[in-house]
XYZ file of C-alpha atoms in Angstrom:
234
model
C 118.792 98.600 87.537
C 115.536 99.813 87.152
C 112.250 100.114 89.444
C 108.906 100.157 89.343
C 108.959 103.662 88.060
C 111.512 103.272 85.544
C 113.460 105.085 87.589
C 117.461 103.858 87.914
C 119.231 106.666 90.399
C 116.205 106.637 93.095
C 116.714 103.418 95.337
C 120.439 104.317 96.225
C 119.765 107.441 97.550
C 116.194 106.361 99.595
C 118.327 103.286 100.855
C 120.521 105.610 102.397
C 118.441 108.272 103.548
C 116.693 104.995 105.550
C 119.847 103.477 106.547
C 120.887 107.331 107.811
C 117.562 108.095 109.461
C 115.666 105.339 110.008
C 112.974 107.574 107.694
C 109.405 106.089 107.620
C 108.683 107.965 104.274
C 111.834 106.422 102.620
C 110.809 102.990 103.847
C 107.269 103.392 102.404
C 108.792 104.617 99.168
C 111.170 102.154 98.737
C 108.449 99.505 99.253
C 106.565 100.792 96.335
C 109.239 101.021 93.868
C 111.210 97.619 95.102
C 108.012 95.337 95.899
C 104.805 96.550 93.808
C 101.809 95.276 95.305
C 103.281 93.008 97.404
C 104.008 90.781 93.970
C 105.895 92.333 91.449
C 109.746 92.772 91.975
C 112.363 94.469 89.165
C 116.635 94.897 88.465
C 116.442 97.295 91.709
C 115.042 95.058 93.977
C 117.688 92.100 93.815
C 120.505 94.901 93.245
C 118.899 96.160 96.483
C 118.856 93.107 98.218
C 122.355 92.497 99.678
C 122.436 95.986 101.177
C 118.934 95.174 103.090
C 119.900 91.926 104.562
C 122.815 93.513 106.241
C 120.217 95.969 107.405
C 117.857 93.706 108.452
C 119.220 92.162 111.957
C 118.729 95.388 113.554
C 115.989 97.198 111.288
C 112.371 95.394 110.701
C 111.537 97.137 107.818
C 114.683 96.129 106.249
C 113.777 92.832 106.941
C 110.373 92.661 105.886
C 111.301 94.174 102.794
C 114.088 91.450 102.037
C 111.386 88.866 102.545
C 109.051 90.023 100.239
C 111.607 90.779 97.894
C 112.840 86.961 98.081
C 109.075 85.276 98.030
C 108.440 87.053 94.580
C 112.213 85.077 93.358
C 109.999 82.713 91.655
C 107.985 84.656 89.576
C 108.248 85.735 86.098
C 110.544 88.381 86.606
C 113.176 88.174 84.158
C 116.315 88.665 86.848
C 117.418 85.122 87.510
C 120.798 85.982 86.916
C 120.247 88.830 89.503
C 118.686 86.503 91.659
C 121.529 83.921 91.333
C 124.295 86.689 92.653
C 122.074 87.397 95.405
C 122.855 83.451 96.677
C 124.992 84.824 100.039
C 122.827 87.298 100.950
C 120.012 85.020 100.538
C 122.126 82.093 102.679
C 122.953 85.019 105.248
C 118.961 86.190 105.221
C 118.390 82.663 105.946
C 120.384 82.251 109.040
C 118.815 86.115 110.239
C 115.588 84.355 109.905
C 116.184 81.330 111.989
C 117.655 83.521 114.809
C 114.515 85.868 115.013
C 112.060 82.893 114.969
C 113.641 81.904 117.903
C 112.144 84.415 119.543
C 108.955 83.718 118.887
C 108.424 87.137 117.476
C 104.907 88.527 116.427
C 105.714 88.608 113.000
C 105.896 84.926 113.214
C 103.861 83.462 110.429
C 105.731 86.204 108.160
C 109.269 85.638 109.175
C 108.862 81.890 108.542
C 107.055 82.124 105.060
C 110.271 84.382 104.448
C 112.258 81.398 105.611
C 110.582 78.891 103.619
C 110.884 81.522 100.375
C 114.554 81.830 101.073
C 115.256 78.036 101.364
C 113.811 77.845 97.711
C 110.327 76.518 98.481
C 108.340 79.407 97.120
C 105.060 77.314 96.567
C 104.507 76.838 100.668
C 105.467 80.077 100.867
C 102.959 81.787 99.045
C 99.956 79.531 100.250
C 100.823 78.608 103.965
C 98.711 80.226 106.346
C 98.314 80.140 110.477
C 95.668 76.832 109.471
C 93.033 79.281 111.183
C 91.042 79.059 108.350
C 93.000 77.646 105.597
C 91.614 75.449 102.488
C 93.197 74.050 99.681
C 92.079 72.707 96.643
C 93.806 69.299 95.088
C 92.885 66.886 92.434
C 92.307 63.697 93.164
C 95.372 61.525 91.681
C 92.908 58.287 90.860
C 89.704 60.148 89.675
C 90.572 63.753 89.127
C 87.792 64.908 91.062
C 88.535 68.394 92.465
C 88.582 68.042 96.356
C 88.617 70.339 98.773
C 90.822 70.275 101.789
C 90.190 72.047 105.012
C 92.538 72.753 107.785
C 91.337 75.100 110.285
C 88.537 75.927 112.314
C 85.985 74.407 110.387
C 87.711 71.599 110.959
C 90.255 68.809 109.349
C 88.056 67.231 106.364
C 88.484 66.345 102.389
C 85.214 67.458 100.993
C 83.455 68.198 97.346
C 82.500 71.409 97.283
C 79.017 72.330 96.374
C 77.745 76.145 94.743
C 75.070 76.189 96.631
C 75.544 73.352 99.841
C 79.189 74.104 100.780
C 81.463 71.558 101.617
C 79.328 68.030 101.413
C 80.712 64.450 101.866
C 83.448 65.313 104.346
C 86.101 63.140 105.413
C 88.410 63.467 107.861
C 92.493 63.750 107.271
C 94.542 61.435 108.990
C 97.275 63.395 109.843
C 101.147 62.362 109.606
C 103.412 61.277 112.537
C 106.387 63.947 113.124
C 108.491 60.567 112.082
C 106.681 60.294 109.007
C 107.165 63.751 107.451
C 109.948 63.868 105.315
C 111.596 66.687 102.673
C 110.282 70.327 103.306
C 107.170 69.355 105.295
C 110.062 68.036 107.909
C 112.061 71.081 107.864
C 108.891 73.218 108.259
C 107.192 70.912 111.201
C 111.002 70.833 113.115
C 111.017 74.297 113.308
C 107.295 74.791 114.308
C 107.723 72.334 116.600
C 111.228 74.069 118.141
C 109.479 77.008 118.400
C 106.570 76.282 120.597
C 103.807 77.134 117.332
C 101.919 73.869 117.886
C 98.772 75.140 115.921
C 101.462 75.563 113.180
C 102.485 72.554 113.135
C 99.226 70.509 113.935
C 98.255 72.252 110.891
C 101.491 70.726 108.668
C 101.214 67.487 109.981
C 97.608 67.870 108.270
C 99.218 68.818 105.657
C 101.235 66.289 105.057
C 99.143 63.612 106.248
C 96.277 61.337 103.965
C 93.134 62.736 102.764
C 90.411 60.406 101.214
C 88.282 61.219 97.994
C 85.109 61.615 98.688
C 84.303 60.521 95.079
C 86.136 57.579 94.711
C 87.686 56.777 98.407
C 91.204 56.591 96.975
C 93.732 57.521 99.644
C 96.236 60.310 98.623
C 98.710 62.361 100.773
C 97.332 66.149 100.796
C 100.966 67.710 100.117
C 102.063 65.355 97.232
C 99.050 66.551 95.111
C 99.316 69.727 95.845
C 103.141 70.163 95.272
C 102.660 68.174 92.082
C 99.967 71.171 91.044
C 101.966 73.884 92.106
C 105.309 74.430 92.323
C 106.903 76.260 89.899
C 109.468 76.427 87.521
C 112.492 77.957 88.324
């Protein structure tokens, strides 16, 4: 059960010292060897795991640290069947989650990409953003053209994008109807919704609406392609 160091006795003794204390430095240290770079997770992290969620209703750091922890599950990490014994802790984490974003805490955009992780939907999770400023890029299903898609302040537009002219031929999305949303776009807009974050879910209702080409004027929805492109294997 090593971590990031190598090291296998470390993490028991830090988790304890933080569960004990509360102790910043042990929080920062378990960070780096249970979460590297915000991306890379090891043996210690998921054997770590169980013992954070059960800190995490009453500690933040414990929670943050769980979340990160589960939106790396999908990577190339080589602990699946750690991951797969971590399946109540994740289903507790999961019901932690949905009371805190209740609360409309100001972690929110955080806490709910940890929700999304732990519900298994680690592609959203890693991309979503507050739709301040948010672009995605999708190929179009009929031409292949590589469009780009714009939610945000710039505004709600499929687009080509251009080196040197920026974002030329726009279009604007036609976004879904709550009714119309179906699978995780649904469960993502519901809880938006619930929770009073109606840029949120404007934003997902973008997301999951119809974009045109701006090539060949073929209608696709936005979140189709882009699942299609990028959600992993695991």
């Amino acid at each position: 059960m090593y971590d990031s160091y190598g090291d296998v006795d470390r993490v028991p003794e830090l988790l304890a010292r933080a569960e004990r204390e509360d102790d910043a430095a042990a929080w920062d240290e378990l960070g780096y060897r249970l979460n590297l770079e915000s991306d890379l997770v090891f043996p210690a992290s998921f054997a770590a795991l169980p013992r954070l969620v059960r800190l995490a209703s009453e500690n933040a750091r414990a929670r943050g640290l769980a979340g990160a922890i589960i939106r790396c599950g999908a990577g190339d990490h080589g602990c699946d069947e750690l991951l797969a014994g971590c399946a109540e802790a994740i289903t507790e984490f999961r019901g932690l989650l949905d009371r805190h974003l209740r609360s409309r805490p100001d972690d929110y955009l955080t806490a709910f990409r940890d929700l999304i992780a732990a519900e298994g939907h680690y592609h959203w999770s890693a991309v979503l953003g507050d739709f301040s400023d948010d672009f995605y890029e999708v190929a179009c299903p009929h031409c292949a053209v590589a469009v780009t898609i714009a939610i945000g302040g710039y505004g709600r537009y499929s687009a080509i994008r251009d080196w040197n002219l920026g974002d030329v031929d726009r279009r604007d999305l036609k976004p879904a109807l709550s009714e119309m949303i179906s699978g995780t776009g649904r469960r993502m807009h519901e809880i938006a919704v619930r929770d009073g974050q109606s840029r949120l879910a404007d934003g997902i209702a973008h997301l999951y609406g119809r974009a045109e080409c701006p090539r060949c004027a073929s209608v696709f929805i936005i979140a189709d392609e882009y699942e299609s492109a990028h959600r992993p294997l695991v």
